[in-house]
XYZ file of N, CA and C in Angstrom:
807
model
N 0.836 -1.263 -0.068
C 0.107 -0.101 0.090
C 0.793 1.272 0.184
N 1.966 1.232 0.888
C 3.027 2.413 1.005
C 3.539 2.766 -0.387
N 3.847 1.371 -1.056
C 4.499 1.717 -2.410
C 3.649 2.214 -3.615
N 2.419 1.701 -3.385
C 1.300 2.133 -4.161
C 1.132 3.715 -3.996
N 1.082 4.146 -2.946
C 0.723 5.568 -2.555
C 2.171 6.416 -2.935
N 3.292 5.921 -3.114
C 4.557 6.644 -3.324
C 4.344 6.760 -5.020
N 3.969 5.569 -5.690
C 4.016 5.585 -7.027
C 3.033 6.785 -7.689
N 1.715 6.830 -6.651
C 0.742 7.745 -6.908
C 1.259 8.992 -6.676
N 1.809 9.406 -5.904
C 2.393 10.682 -5.543
C 3.477 11.023 -6.638
N 4.259 10.256 -7.081
C 5.355 10.362 -7.953
C 4.625 10.694 -9.415
N 3.419 9.902 -9.745
C 2.772 10.135 -10.802
C 2.185 11.447 -10.823
N 1.534 11.844 -9.936
C 1.078 13.453 -9.744
C 2.008 14.502 -9.792
N 3.173 14.269 -9.131
C 4.163 15.120 -9.471
C 4.880 15.219 -10.919
N 4.918 14.224 -11.338
C 5.336 14.068 -12.920
C 4.354 14.876 -13.773
N 3.041 14.705 -13.625
C 1.857 15.314 -14.043
C 2.034 16.997 -14.032
N 2.226 17.050 -12.687
C 2.322 18.809 -12.300
C 3.264 19.590 -12.872
N 4.547 18.916 -12.722
C 5.810 19.196 -13.421
C 5.663 19.281 -15.064
N 5.036 18.377 -15.632
C 4.730 18.574 -16.968
C 3.588 19.750 -17.459
N 2.800 19.723 -16.576
C 1.787 20.598 -16.681
C 2.572 22.007 -16.831
N 3.306 22.445 -15.538
C 3.940 23.765 -15.490
C 4.981 23.832 -16.818
N 5.577 22.787 -17.225
C 6.572 22.631 -18.223
C 5.982 23.353 -19.280
N 4.655 22.940 -19.618
C 3.803 23.098 -20.948
C 3.442 24.520 -20.556
N 3.010 25.005 -19.409
C 2.644 26.410 -19.210
C 3.944 27.302 -19.281
N 4.968 26.557 -19.071
C 6.192 27.732 -19.360
C 6.382 27.748 -20.803
N 6.328 26.801 -21.548
C 6.681 26.736 -23.165
C 5.417 27.513 -23.854
N 4.320 27.639 -23.459
C 3.067 27.774 -24.185
C 2.161 28.552 -23.335
N 2.630 29.740 -22.593
C 1.600 30.135 -21.873
C 0.725 31.070 -22.598
N -0.330 31.217 -22.049
C -1.489 32.032 -22.580
C -1.688 33.225 -21.774
N -0.974 33.513 -20.907
C -0.948 34.669 -19.926
C -0.277 35.833 -20.976
N -0.696 36.925 -20.592
C -0.561 38.274 -21.163
C 0.881 38.496 -21.091
N 1.806 39.213 -21.826
C 2.936 39.197 -21.758
C 3.008 40.649 -20.497
N 4.060 40.717 -19.790
C 4.332 41.706 -19.075
C 5.318 42.776 -19.623
N 5.817 42.556 -20.710
C 6.797 42.972 -21.531
C 6.202 44.092 -22.225
N 7.004 45.305 -22.742
C 6.443 46.542 -23.357
C 7.109 46.180 -24.863
N 6.554 47.104 -25.593
C 7.172 47.088 -27.140
C 8.685 47.413 -27.212
N 9.568 46.665 -27.982
C 10.857 46.841 -27.791
C 11.203 47.414 -29.362
N 12.281 48.438 -29.310
C 12.706 48.620 -30.618
C 14.221 48.503 -30.413
N 14.853 48.245 -31.585
C 16.302 47.907 -31.802
C 16.464 48.222 -32.963
N 18.030 47.999 -33.226
C 18.417 48.201 -34.580
C 19.429 46.720 -34.974
N 19.187 46.452 -36.481
C 19.855 45.160 -36.678
C 20.764 45.599 -38.009
N 21.697 44.883 -38.302
C 22.503 44.835 -39.449
C 23.137 43.200 -39.725
N 23.458 43.145 -40.806
C 24.112 41.772 -41.193
C 24.375 41.525 -42.522
N 24.760 40.455 -42.895
C 25.168 40.024 -44.117
C 24.167 39.053 -44.918
N 23.762 39.460 -46.010
C 23.226 38.603 -46.829
C 23.881 37.717 -47.836
N 23.094 36.514 -48.055
C 23.960 35.672 -49.251
C 22.686 35.354 -49.934
N 22.809 35.983 -51.282
C 21.597 36.004 -52.163
C 21.728 34.980 -53.153
N 20.360 34.637 -53.784
C 20.612 33.843 -54.728
C 19.320 34.030 -55.757
N 19.041 33.488 -56.744
C 17.929 33.493 -57.492
C 17.567 32.217 -58.271
N 16.452 31.698 -57.922
C 16.001 30.317 -58.378
C 15.361 30.559 -59.617
N 15.224 29.592 -60.567
C 14.648 29.662 -61.835
C 13.980 28.525 -62.270
N 13.119 28.343 -63.197
C 12.676 27.259 -63.643
C 13.107 27.105 -65.224
N 14.294 27.479 -65.287
C 14.642 27.345 -66.726
C 15.147 25.955 -67.264
N 14.518 25.251 -67.986
C 14.988 23.547 -68.448
C 16.235 23.673 -68.945
N 17.142 23.189 -68.323
C 18.286 22.615 -68.812
C 19.175 23.913 -68.708
N 18.710 24.806 -68.171
C 19.593 26.165 -68.126
C 19.901 26.870 -69.412
N 18.705 26.305 -70.298
C 18.780 27.112 -71.764
C 18.354 28.507 -71.752
N 18.587 29.323 -72.225
C 18.427 30.719 -72.527
C 17.804 31.091 -73.864
N 16.858 31.810 -74.051
C 16.450 31.931 -75.457
C 17.624 33.087 -76.156
N 17.411 33.010 -77.528
C 18.265 33.497 -78.183
C 18.255 35.198 -78.360
N 17.929 36.026 -77.390
C 18.012 37.235 -77.283
C 19.314 38.076 -77.282
N 20.257 37.156 -76.989
C 21.540 37.497 -76.953
C 22.223 37.457 -78.472
N 21.625 36.849 -79.451
C 21.889 36.623 -80.749
C 21.279 35.638 -81.177
N 21.628 34.883 -82.353
C 20.995 33.948 -83.014
C 21.286 32.345 -82.314
N 22.312 32.287 -81.271
C 22.373 30.905 -81.013
C 21.935 30.958 -79.500
N 21.645 29.709 -78.866
C 21.209 29.802 -77.306
C 22.228 29.955 -76.403
N 22.043 30.522 -75.342
C 22.853 30.454 -74.458
C 22.516 29.544 -73.376
N 23.476 29.186 -72.517
C 23.192 28.684 -71.395
C 23.597 29.406 -70.238
N 22.687 29.368 -69.029
C 22.827 30.068 -67.750
C 23.139 29.498 -66.789
N 24.145 30.181 -65.998
C 24.513 29.541 -64.520
C 24.238 30.628 -63.616
N 23.511 30.551 -62.548
C 23.416 31.502 -61.521
C 24.227 31.272 -60.092
N 24.911 32.305 -59.521
C 25.709 31.906 -58.456
C 25.503 32.886 -57.232
N 25.594 32.390 -56.203
C 25.308 33.497 -54.969
C 26.271 34.642 -54.958
N 25.626 35.691 -54.359
C 26.114 37.156 -54.349
C 25.868 37.595 -52.805
N 27.038 38.223 -52.126
C 26.894 38.625 -50.836
C 26.329 40.301 -50.979
N 25.519 40.432 -49.834
C 25.109 41.972 -49.648
C 24.850 42.090 -48.448
N 24.096 43.356 -48.125
C 24.133 43.676 -46.741
C 22.462 44.011 -46.419
N 22.171 43.894 -44.964
C 20.881 44.461 -44.651
C 21.230 45.292 -43.573
N 20.391 46.230 -43.054
C 20.392 47.047 -41.900
C 19.005 47.820 -41.661
N 18.406 47.932 -40.285
C 17.307 48.740 -40.325
C 16.904 48.631 -38.891
N 15.730 49.333 -38.747
C 15.160 49.134 -37.383
C 14.127 48.059 -37.102
N 14.258 47.459 -35.902
C 13.584 46.266 -35.624
C 12.569 46.480 -34.464
N 11.225 46.007 -34.606
C 10.309 46.311 -33.525
C 9.615 44.965 -33.161
N 9.780 44.605 -31.934
C 9.142 43.209 -31.343
C 7.872 43.976 -30.325
N 6.457 43.258 -30.805
C 5.373 43.751 -30.096
C 4.736 42.381 -29.129
N 4.934 42.769 -27.815
C 4.561 41.282 -27.102
C 2.817 41.156 -27.275
N 2.562 39.923 -27.578
C 0.909 39.584 -27.544
C 0.800 38.649 -26.179
N 1.400 37.774 -26.017
C 1.335 36.608 -24.800
C 2.780 36.604 -24.211
N 2.928 35.709 -23.278
C 4.403 35.617 -22.791
C 5.167 35.043 -23.755
N 4.839 34.095 -24.402
C 5.281 33.404 -25.449
C 5.258 33.750 -26.937
N 4.260 34.531 -27.084
C 4.168 34.942 -28.718
C 4.208 36.719 -28.676
N 5.093 36.720 -29.762
C 5.204 38.226 -30.321
C 4.922 38.505 -31.564
N 4.790 39.561 -31.982
C 4.906 39.970 -33.585
C 6.213 40.743 -33.687
N 7.015 40.032 -34.639
C 8.363 40.790 -35.009
C 8.272 41.400 -36.328
N 8.600 42.801 -36.517
C 8.646 43.589 -37.719
C 9.696 44.546 -37.671
N 9.413 45.525 -38.777
C 10.381 46.876 -38.736
C 10.513 46.954 -40.225
N 11.458 47.840 -40.631
C 11.852 48.405 -41.731
C 13.218 48.200 -42.086
N 13.384 47.508 -43.013
C 15.068 47.198 -43.339
C 15.448 47.739 -44.932
N 16.693 48.272 -45.047
C 17.366 48.267 -46.455
C 18.051 46.899 -46.404
N 17.797 46.279 -47.516
C 18.243 45.021 -48.010
C 18.796 44.882 -49.527
N 19.979 44.578 -49.927
C 20.725 44.636 -51.145
C 20.656 42.914 -51.368
N 20.054 42.900 -52.775
C 19.721 41.455 -53.227
C 20.510 41.463 -54.609
N 20.453 40.047 -55.232
C 20.907 40.165 -56.508
C 21.873 38.800 -56.828
N 22.425 38.688 -57.877
C 23.288 37.439 -57.849
C 24.210 37.485 -58.924
N 25.037 36.410 -59.164
C 26.227 36.628 -60.110
C 25.733 35.597 -61.513
N 25.502 35.940 -62.665
C 25.262 34.989 -63.611
C 26.391 34.986 -64.661
N 26.376 33.745 -65.332
C 27.129 33.407 -66.310
C 26.494 32.810 -67.449
N 26.548 33.705 -68.694
C 26.052 33.345 -69.941
C 27.211 32.691 -71.006
N 26.824 31.590 -71.171
C 27.733 30.687 -72.216
C 26.995 30.438 -73.355
N 27.572 31.040 -74.570
C 27.112 30.433 -76.042
C 27.837 29.682 -76.753
N 26.975 28.327 -77.266
C 27.867 27.468 -77.655
C 27.647 27.453 -79.209
N 28.864 27.489 -80.197
C 28.970 27.503 -81.569
C 28.531 26.258 -81.972
N 29.143 25.006 -81.435
C 28.790 23.773 -81.967
C 28.582 23.152 -80.534
N 27.202 22.908 -80.193
C 26.849 22.229 -79.244
C 27.171 21.000 -78.946
N 26.831 20.093 -80.021
C 27.382 18.935 -80.008
C 28.742 18.619 -79.487
N 29.569 19.544 -79.845
C 31.185 19.137 -79.739
C 31.684 20.207 -78.644
N 30.840 21.100 -78.006
C 30.844 21.682 -76.661
C 31.753 23.042 -77.069
N 31.693 23.356 -78.414
C 32.462 24.477 -78.703
C 32.118 25.918 -78.118
N 32.595 26.590 -77.676
C 32.303 27.943 -76.980
C 32.491 29.107 -77.943
N 31.502 29.606 -78.202
C 31.433 30.695 -79.188
C 31.963 32.061 -78.349
N 31.200 32.293 -77.114
C 31.493 33.422 -76.480
C 30.996 33.389 -75.041
N 31.446 33.982 -73.943
C 30.934 33.930 -72.538
C 30.619 35.230 -72.076
N 29.624 35.600 -71.565
C 29.322 36.857 -70.597
C 29.319 36.626 -69.147
N 29.511 37.491 -68.390
C 29.189 37.475 -66.963
C 28.179 38.781 -66.678
N 27.453 38.498 -65.544
C 26.677 39.763 -65.289
C 26.670 39.899 -63.678
N 26.717 40.875 -63.093
C 27.009 41.189 -61.619
C 25.500 41.764 -61.220
N 24.643 41.439 -60.977
C 23.265 42.143 -60.442
C 23.235 42.449 -59.091
N 22.682 43.784 -58.875
C 22.374 44.403 -57.519
C 21.311 45.155 -57.555
N 20.492 44.840 -56.607
C 19.021 45.494 -56.356
C 19.046 45.853 -54.909
N 18.493 47.227 -54.600
C 18.430 47.856 -53.426
C 17.035 47.792 -53.107
N 16.388 47.318 -52.006
C 14.976 46.968 -51.744
C 14.837 47.668 -50.232
N 13.498 48.251 -50.136
C 12.947 48.354 -48.544
C 11.886 47.147 -48.372
N 12.564 46.317 -47.257
C 11.978 45.093 -46.883
C 11.535 45.283 -45.457
N 10.240 44.807 -45.069
C 9.163 44.927 -44.220
C 8.794 43.480 -43.828
N 9.312 42.726 -42.560
C 8.732 41.454 -42.461
C 7.602 41.575 -41.262
N 6.599 40.594 -41.073
C 5.520 40.502 -40.366
C 5.507 39.088 -40.046
N 6.370 38.687 -38.660
C 6.472 37.446 -38.303
C 5.938 37.316 -37.089
N 5.204 36.289 -36.841
C 4.811 35.491 -35.500
C 6.025 34.804 -35.061
N 6.385 35.366 -33.555
C 7.701 34.814 -32.899
C 7.354 34.319 -31.692
N 7.820 33.003 -31.607
C 7.806 32.375 -30.358
C 8.962 32.799 -29.695
N 8.970 33.074 -28.108
C 9.858 33.453 -27.292
C 9.883 32.596 -25.979
N 11.095 32.430 -25.749
C 11.193 31.468 -24.240
C 12.490 32.052 -23.560
N 12.267 32.692 -22.366
C 13.209 33.162 -21.514
C 13.886 32.296 -20.454
N 15.295 32.207 -20.511
C 16.016 31.358 -19.501
C 16.346 32.503 -18.422
N 15.947 32.325 -17.147
C 16.787 33.081 -16.037
C 16.804 34.404 -16.271
N 15.933 34.895 -16.930
C 16.064 36.522 -17.394
C 17.531 37.023 -18.151
N 18.045 36.026 -18.270
C 19.501 36.556 -18.785
C 19.642 36.274 -20.240
N 18.747 35.266 -20.918
C 18.989 35.029 -22.226
C 17.468 34.656 -22.997
N 17.234 34.854 -24.092
C 15.673 34.393 -24.642
C 16.175 33.996 -26.143
N 15.485 32.880 -26.355
C 15.667 32.432 -27.690
C 14.230 32.762 -28.431
N 14.382 32.956 -29.660
C 12.836 33.033 -30.442
C 13.167 32.450 -32.097
N 11.958 32.009 -32.182
C 11.576 31.370 -33.656
C 10.589 32.201 -34.347
N 10.803 32.842 -35.516
C 9.824 33.573 -36.094
C 9.556 32.838 -37.741
N 8.401 33.259 -37.741
C 7.913 32.746 -39.138
C 6.997 33.683 -39.638
N 6.761 34.021 -41.056
C 5.826 34.672 -41.643
C 6.165 35.514 -42.680
N 5.305 36.167 -43.265
C 5.332 36.975 -44.787
C 6.633 37.952 -44.511
N 7.069 38.273 -45.686
C 7.862 39.698 -45.659
C 7.450 40.207 -47.066
N 7.464 41.560 -47.082
C 7.162 42.291 -48.471
C 8.505 43.009 -48.672
N 8.745 43.460 -49.727
C 9.946 44.157 -50.198
C 9.627 44.950 -51.627
N 10.450 46.002 -51.838
C 10.127 46.886 -53.023
C 11.423 47.569 -53.334
N 11.911 47.224 -54.645
C 13.199 47.686 -54.964
C 13.085 49.291 -55.534
N 13.942 50.079 -55.004
C 14.054 51.297 -55.449
C 15.074 51.392 -56.431
N 15.848 50.584 -56.717
C 16.960 51.076 -57.594
C 17.844 49.844 -57.635
N 18.800 49.647 -58.775
C 19.472 48.538 -59.112
C 20.396 48.837 -60.513
N 21.360 47.832 -60.771
C 21.998 48.097 -61.923
C 22.669 46.674 -61.997
N 22.970 46.131 -63.241
C 23.715 45.058 -63.606
C 24.843 45.763 -64.234
N 26.158 45.192 -64.083
C 27.224 45.247 -64.503
C 27.576 44.139 -65.619
N 28.152 44.319 -67.013
C 28.014 43.052 -67.804
C 29.577 42.995 -68.500
N 30.210 42.073 -68.562
C 31.566 41.894 -68.935
C 31.546 40.680 -70.076
N 32.334 41.192 -70.985
C 32.555 39.794 -72.061
C 33.948 39.094 -71.604
N 33.634 37.732 -71.163
C 34.579 37.107 -70.303
C 35.696 36.466 -71.394
N 35.438 36.566 -72.709
C 36.324 36.086 -73.565
C 37.655 36.934 -73.835
N 37.086 38.513 -73.778
C 38.154 39.552 -74.169
C 38.520 40.362 -73.163
N 37.811 40.150 -71.662
C 37.926 41.196 -70.709
C 37.320 42.348 -70.740
N 36.485 42.697 -71.855
C 36.093 44.002 -71.965
C 34.711 44.095 -71.183
N 34.712 45.215 -70.698
C 33.433 45.823 -69.735
C 32.213 46.217 -71.029
N 31.117 45.758 -70.811
C 30.102 46.288 -71.683
C 29.141 47.336 -71.040
N 29.661 48.008 -69.826
C 28.910 48.926 -69.183
C 28.194 48.530 -68.298
N 27.309 49.416 -67.580
C 26.365 49.037 -66.559
C 24.822 49.476 -66.926
N 24.088 48.741 -66.730
C 22.519 49.089 -67.292
C 21.368 49.236 -66.069
N 20.862 50.289 -65.973
C 19.847 50.614 -65.004
C 18.873 49.759 -64.949
N 18.506 48.902 -63.999
C 17.232 47.963 -63.692
C 15.864 48.162 -63.604
N 15.715 49.828 -63.180
C 14.656 49.976 -62.789
C 14.076 51.287 -63.654
N 12.687 51.753 -63.395
C 12.303 52.781 -64.336
C 12.185 52.811 -65.858
N 12.919 53.685 -66.239
C 13.337 53.423 -67.942
C 14.521 52.969 -68.194
N 15.336 51.719 -68.114
C 16.602 51.591 -68.133
C 17.236 52.330 -69.324
N 18.577 52.503 -68.891
C 19.404 52.827 -69.725
C 20.837 52.347 -69.734
N 21.703 52.096 -70.446
C 23.189 52.037 -70.238
C 23.827 53.210 -69.759
N 24.331 52.621 -68.711
C 25.421 53.856 -67.904
C 26.765 53.228 -68.225
N 27.665 54.327 -68.529
C 29.169 54.168 -68.718
C 29.502 53.240 -69.892
N 28.690 53.288 -70.910
C 29.114 52.335 -71.847
C 30.262 52.405 -72.484
N 30.957 51.019 -72.683
C 32.396 51.138 -73.153
C 32.469 50.427 -74.545
N 31.374 49.940 -74.996
C 31.255 49.299 -76.309
C 29.809 49.151 -76.726
N 29.872 49.019 -77.869
C 28.290 49.008 -78.755
C 27.780 47.860 -78.206
N 28.533 46.711 -78.012
C 27.922 45.579 -77.828
C 27.155 45.578 -76.243
N 27.129 46.891 -75.729
C 26.179 46.803 -74.448
C 24.875 46.767 -74.610
N 24.479 47.241 -76.141
C 23.097 47.390 -76.289
C 22.541 45.643 -76.282
N 23.491 44.674 -76.292
C 23.003 43.441 -76.304
C 21.824 42.959 -74.953
N 21.992 43.581 -74.063
C 20.902 43.495 -73.083
C 19.619 44.325 -73.279
N 19.602 45.251 -74.283
C 18.701 46.206 -74.327
C 18.003 46.368 -75.542
N 17.935 45.874 -76.758
C 17.624 46.008 -78.038
C 16.769 45.005 -78.593
N 16.857 43.787 -78.169
C 15.852 42.813 -78.851
C 14.482 42.779 -78.252
N 13.386 43.060 -79.090
C 12.134 42.986 -78.913
C 11.779 43.683 -77.532
N 12.287 44.692 -77.524
C 11.929 45.706 -76.085
C 10.587 46.327 -76.415
N 9.690 46.318 -75.420
C 8.528 47.104 -75.376
C 8.871 48.303 -74.506
N 8.958 49.618 -75.031
C 9.260 50.653 -74.192
C 8.214 50.831 -73.086
N 6.841 50.546 -73.157
C 5.871 50.788 -72.224
C 6.082 49.855 -71.043
N 7.036 48.851 -71.176
C 7.195 47.702 -70.151
C 8.691 47.610 -69.831
N 9.326 48.875 -69.090
C 10.628 49.077 -69.174
C 11.325 48.414 -68.225
N 10.914 47.707 -67.144
C 11.714 47.380 -66.040
C 12.438 45.708 -66.353
N 13.835 45.767 -66.206
C 14.139 44.405 -66.105
C 14.041 43.590 -64.958
N 13.902 44.179 -63.793
C 13.384 43.424 -62.797
C 12.253 44.177 -62.067
N 11.204 43.273 -61.884
C 10.031 43.552 -60.993
C 10.164 44.304 -59.691
N 10.008 45.554 -59.321
C 10.061 45.889 -58.011
C 9.693 45.412 -57.011
N 8.339 44.914 -56.765
C 7.558 44.437 -55.858
C 7.926 42.769 -55.561
N 8.338 42.547 -54.351
C 8.555 41.144 -54.060
C 7.959 40.770 -52.718
N 7.548 39.524 -52.574
C 7.172 39.036 -51.032
C 7.510 37.705 -51.092
N 7.462 37.134 -49.872
C 7.547 35.654 -49.593
C 7.301 35.122 -48.176
N 7.867 34.073 -47.980
C 7.950 33.549 -46.438
C 9.251 33.702 -45.928
N 9.338 34.236 -44.718
C 10.512 34.263 -43.983
C 10.490 33.460 -42.979
N 11.605 32.901 -42.545
C 11.657 32.201 -41.292
C 12.999 32.364 -40.601
N 13.168 32.217 -39.185
C 14.490 32.685 -38.603
C 14.649 32.291 -37.122
N 15.594 32.360 -36.432
C 15.823 32.117 -35.021
C 16.755 32.986 -34.499
N 16.846 32.920 -33.079
C 18.052 33.923 -32.716
C 17.902 33.920 -31.355
N 18.645 34.709 -30.590
C 19.066 34.615 -29.224
C 19.327 36.032 -28.853
N 18.730 36.605 -27.729
C 18.751 37.858 -26.832
C 19.347 37.735 -25.847
N 20.456 38.406 -25.628
C 21.114 38.400 -24.119
C 21.000 39.670 -23.467
N 20.429 39.454 -22.227
C 20.140 40.435 -21.196
C 19.283 41.463 -21.776
N 18.544 41.050 -22.735
C 17.443 41.793 -23.364
C 17.902 42.923 -24.086
N 19.165 42.890 -24.481
C 19.777 43.967 -25.214
C 20.577 43.706 -26.348
N 21.174 42.732 -26.268
C 22.016 42.204 -27.528
C 21.630 40.924 -28.182
N 21.577 41.077 -29.681
C 20.683 40.063 -30.400
C 21.705 39.391 -31.328
N 21.471 38.182 -31.763
C 22.310 37.469 -32.887
C 21.219 36.517 -33.365
N 21.257 36.304 -34.806
C 20.215 35.270 -35.362
C 20.359 35.275 -36.673
N 19.680 34.144 -37.174
C 19.629 34.008 -38.789
C 18.470 34.044 -39.207
N 18.345 34.108 -40.647
C 17.014 34.282 -41.172
C 17.169 33.949 -42.855
N 15.894 33.188 -43.092
C 15.990 32.718 -44.710
C 14.682 33.163 -45.102
N 14.696 34.178 -46.240
C 13.545 34.707 -47.118
C 13.339 33.649 -48.417
N 12.085 33.132 -48.628
C 12.043 32.591 -49.661
C 11.068 33.044 -50.580
N 11.388 33.794 -51.947
C 10.564 34.382 -52.412
C 9.355 33.857 -53.265
N 8.481 34.352 -53.295
C 7.200 33.633 -54.020
C 6.569 34.266 -55.171
N 7.323 35.735 -55.508
C 6.903 36.449 -56.720
C 8.074 36.479 -57.943
N 7.398 36.133 -59.106
C 8.314 36.184 -59.937
C 9.114 37.617 -60.405
N 10.467 37.909 -60.129
C 10.893 39.261 -60.267
C 11.616 39.370 -61.689
N 11.131 38.539 -62.478
C 11.687 38.878 -64.047
C 10.896 39.959 -64.752
N 11.546 40.763 -65.069
C 10.903 42.059 -65.837
C 10.584 41.984 -67.245
N 9.678 42.584 -67.670
C 9.455 42.422 -69.126
C 10.677 42.559 -70.210
N 11.739 43.583 -69.563
C 12.757 43.846 -70.482
C 13.989 42.925 -70.550
N 13.726 41.914 -69.587
C 14.830 40.958 -69.414
C 14.345 39.847 -70.589
N 14.622 40.079 -71.712
C 14.240 39.584 -72.988
C 14.957 37.991 -72.647
N 16.121 37.877 -72.297
C 16.741 36.487 -72.394
C 15.987 35.648 -71.512
N 15.207 36.006 -70.626
C 14.498 35.233 -69.459
C 13.025 35.404 -69.646
N 12.452 35.939 -70.548
C 11.310 36.583 -70.718
C 10.098 35.565 -70.347
N 10.547 34.285 -70.814
C 9.292 33.235 -70.541
C 9.690 32.458 -69.226
N 10.415 32.897 -68.398
C 10.829 31.918 -67.408
C 10.425 32.606 -66.060
N 10.475 32.008 -64.940
C 10.371 32.645 -63.514
C 11.498 32.673 -62.600
N 11.785 33.741 -62.243
C 13.037 33.963 -61.359
C 12.414 34.391 -59.862
N 12.868 33.800 -58.853
C 12.534 34.242 -57.215
C 13.669 34.473 -56.526
N 13.802 35.550 -55.707
C 14.767 35.751 -54.864
C 14.970 34.887 -53.587
N 15.742 34.511 -53.242
C 16.213 33.565 -52.130
C 17.539 34.221 -51.470
N 17.288 34.493 -49.829
C 18.255 35.191 -49.151
C 18.389 34.770 -48.030
N 19.351 34.359 -47.455
C 19.959 33.719 -46.278
C 20.723 34.982 -45.760
N 20.323 35.266 -44.209
C 20.900 36.555 -43.635
C 21.574 36.007 -42.417
N 22.675 36.582 -41.522
C 23.100 36.444 -40.357
C 23.194 37.871 -39.996
N 22.512 38.028 -38.715
C 22.356 39.453 -38.282
C 22.687 39.614 -36.804
N 23.075 40.820 -36.611
C 23.698 41.099 -34.850
C 22.740 42.342 -34.670
N 22.476 42.715 -33.541
C 21.665 43.910 -33.361
C 21.625 44.257 -31.784
N 21.041 45.458 -31.533
C 21.093 45.831 -30.218
C 19.616 46.548 -29.907
N 19.004 46.222 -28.799
C 17.589 46.609 -28.491
C 17.696 47.798 -27.408
N 17.128 48.852 -27.398
C 16.916 49.840 -26.820
C 16.129 49.861 -25.462
């Protein structure tokens, strides 16, 4: 009987501890914290995903098809972060950020494709400047009032306010100039007539952007806050919008979406 009572007490204790643990991790109590404002900055690792079959690009660069390879490109992000408490473990994470995105691209044109004969190669270094606004549900758990972990998930919205692409002929090393990507694109600092290669084939002047300025997608991240002041975290943005513009003739029939992995540090006031 005594052993049975001890087992019962142990079971009740275990259930109570489990309930308290559950309450700690998923509390429905209103948060006693106030809205927190901070600054964030960090490194972007940018890429662009596409649905181009076999990486074959249309013949906008000439009469022969190109093959396209897209590589990651580094950028920066910085801005103001706002944390809004809802429940003890549930916050809204938002803010306004500057974020540079883009990619490095390699275009290879095969003269005799069956024999892998290369006619020419071009490389393009693309950079876009964006205003980015995330709106994430943020799960928070605090340990000993010293550090707090968070997991964030939700949409983000971005708008490109400028950008350009630098183009180079890799076969002879000549720069083909820089092309504005927004507004009414024009060649900037041209060094060769070849620079029209990105801008003169089947262009509709009423549809002038190479890159669609609006972008949105899903953002997921995690981070740690020390002493309620110092922040470090990671984040991944998966774009859902086709950013390929009407004047990007070489890719006009395909979809390109931004994907950005970032590492951030910050300070809360």
